């Protein structure tokens, strides 16, 4: 069903459906128009033929009387064809003709207007004493002759019915042809157009995965897809140059600032070791030392995030047990939780294996727990932080929840950006880079970071694809 839904949503299917509807409507319009025109033409020809025969028979009656009319009607009735004749006297008795049965109302309404009526025709075969009777439909006109005689002349409508059958067969053949053309159109669009679109999609995923060197294929046909590919490739070249330039500038700034900060820290430590430094100066130097450490950690986090996002962090992909990582991180942060009088609970299975870099995943889990302990303290009551690892289908879910004030839904999309800190957390220590690193690690491992509400508090879920070595 999923494959069928994907097929229905494709542009090839929609274009083929549009072409199919247009072709079907056009074919139906042409066939119906031709059928109506031909039907009108046949009806006029039938009426003209009936009028001509009535005039001829009326002339026979005027020149030779009723006996001659009877001989002519009998002679014409025996001739093969679609013509119908019936002559009756003033009492309705049949004198001559080839009509066996007819609604009585037809002869009584001798107004000279042609109308379709059902009838039964006498078709006497040579050698048969009994006539064969068959049911038909005809277009007839009835006239009253001098002496009360009634003359019916008509034409069988079987030919017109046959023509209608031919038209319906043409409609069916046209529908079949339209369906075939729609299938051919879909095959052409799917092979020609969607193949190029799929190539664009694959290249875009490759670029989003961190490979900025991916480019769209140009087959040299010079069509609109080639022109689009050339324009996008030019844009990607420019973006790659800008990204490399930005990365170099960021790395240079981080390295250039980290070096003097490290030297400053060393000088501050040396000054603190001088016994001649007063108590007030010692406190100022201690605060300066803490600021230097915070700045160095910020620059290290920025460099690490940049390298992770660029895929150049020395990632070593291997089977990693995230349940074991969760237990180690919980053990690391238990003293911090006790110091803050918070409760840290851990619920993990025996083994949940993913494919990834152990150090980066451990850093991501540690950042989530650290954020929960820093910013997840409730206004009143004791603080509770939980760390759980579960399996959800083909994903490993590492969830860290607290009972603090949480994050408004409108802000959850931007708290993973660099240096973003909400108003309530600006007084707490930190640089606003913790969730940014978790987001970068999740993207590097083809996973996701999701923030939700547990009322009260916030839950952060790190979802990672389960590795092939994981338990089933």
PDB file of C-alpha atoms in Angstrom, residues 329-345 365-378 382-387 400-405 428-429 458:
ATOM      1  CA  UNK A 329      26.673   8.764  31.835  1.00  0.00           C
ATOM      2  CA  UNK A 330      24.216   8.222  34.705  1.00  0.00           C
ATOM      3  CA  UNK A 331      27.050   7.012  36.926  1.00  0.00           C
ATOM      4  CA  UNK A 332      29.092  10.085  35.945  1.00  0.00           C
ATOM      5  CA  UNK A 333      26.286  12.516  36.824  1.00  0.00           C
ATOM      6  CA  UNK A 334      25.058  10.836  40.026  1.00  0.00           C
ATOM      7  CA  UNK A 335      27.375  12.957  42.245  1.00  0.00           C
ATOM      8  CA  UNK A 336      26.159  16.122  40.465  1.00  0.00           C
ATOM      9  CA  UNK A 337      22.539  15.121  41.062  1.00  0.00           C
ATOM     10  CA  UNK A 338      23.213  14.390  44.731  1.00  0.00           C
ATOM     11  CA  UNK A 339      24.918  17.745  45.118  1.00  0.00           C
ATOM     12  CA  UNK A 340      21.850  19.468  43.631  1.00  0.00           C
ATOM     13  CA  UNK A 341      19.533  17.274  45.763  1.00  0.00           C
ATOM     14  CA  UNK A 342      17.978  15.903  42.556  1.00  0.00           C
ATOM     15  CA  UNK A 343      16.842  12.353  41.785  1.00  0.00           C
ATOM     16  CA  UNK A 344      18.397  10.742  38.700  1.00  0.00           C
ATOM     17  CA  UNK A 345      16.755   7.483  37.630  1.00  0.00           C
ATOM     18  CA  UNK A 365      23.784  11.810  26.045  1.00  0.00           C
ATOM     19  CA  UNK A 366      25.904  13.666  28.602  1.00  0.00           C
ATOM     20  CA  UNK A 367      24.761  17.015  27.176  1.00  0.00           C
ATOM     21  CA  UNK A 368      21.104  15.994  27.500  1.00  0.00           C
ATOM     22  CA  UNK A 369      21.517  14.928  31.132  1.00  0.00           C
ATOM     23  CA  UNK A 370      23.578  18.036  31.920  1.00  0.00           C
ATOM     24  CA  UNK A 371      20.884  20.301  30.409  1.00  0.00           C
ATOM     25  CA  UNK A 372      18.150  18.539  32.400  1.00  0.00           C
ATOM     26  CA  UNK A 373      20.058  18.990  35.665  1.00  0.00           C
ATOM     27  CA  UNK A 374      20.884  22.637  34.902  1.00  0.00           C
ATOM     28  CA  UNK A 375      17.582  23.895  33.557  1.00  0.00           C
ATOM     29  CA  UNK A 376      15.030  21.292  34.678  1.00  0.00           C
ATOM     30  CA  UNK A 377      14.626  22.415  38.293  1.00  0.00           C
ATOM     31  CA  UNK A 378      10.971  23.050  39.249  1.00  0.00           C
ATOM     32  CA  UNK A 382      12.304  18.174  44.399  1.00  0.00           C
ATOM     33  CA  UNK A 383      13.941  17.858  41.004  1.00  0.00           C
ATOM     34  CA  UNK A 384      13.534  14.564  39.118  1.00  0.00           C
ATOM     35  CA  UNK A 385      15.482  13.576  36.018  1.00  0.00           C
ATOM     36  CA  UNK A 386      15.006  10.275  34.194  1.00  0.00           C
ATOM     37  CA  UNK A 387      17.220   8.642  31.580  1.00  0.00           C
ATOM     38  CA  UNK A 400      15.959  12.372  29.057  1.00  0.00           C
ATOM     39  CA  UNK A 401      13.017  13.920  30.939  1.00  0.00           C
ATOM     40  CA  UNK A 402      12.743  16.378  33.833  1.00  0.00           C
ATOM     41  CA  UNK A 403       9.950  17.989  35.856  1.00  0.00           C
ATOM     42  CA  UNK A 404      11.073  21.568  35.364  1.00  0.00           C
ATOM     43  CA  UNK A 405       9.418  24.520  33.622  1.00  0.00           C
ATOM     44  CA  UNK A 428      22.393  29.643  34.676  1.00  0.00           C
ATOM     45  CA  UNK A 429      25.909  28.735  33.534  1.00  0.00           C
ATOM     46  CA  UNK A 458      10.657  18.654  29.056  1.00  0.00           C
TER      47      UNK A 458
END
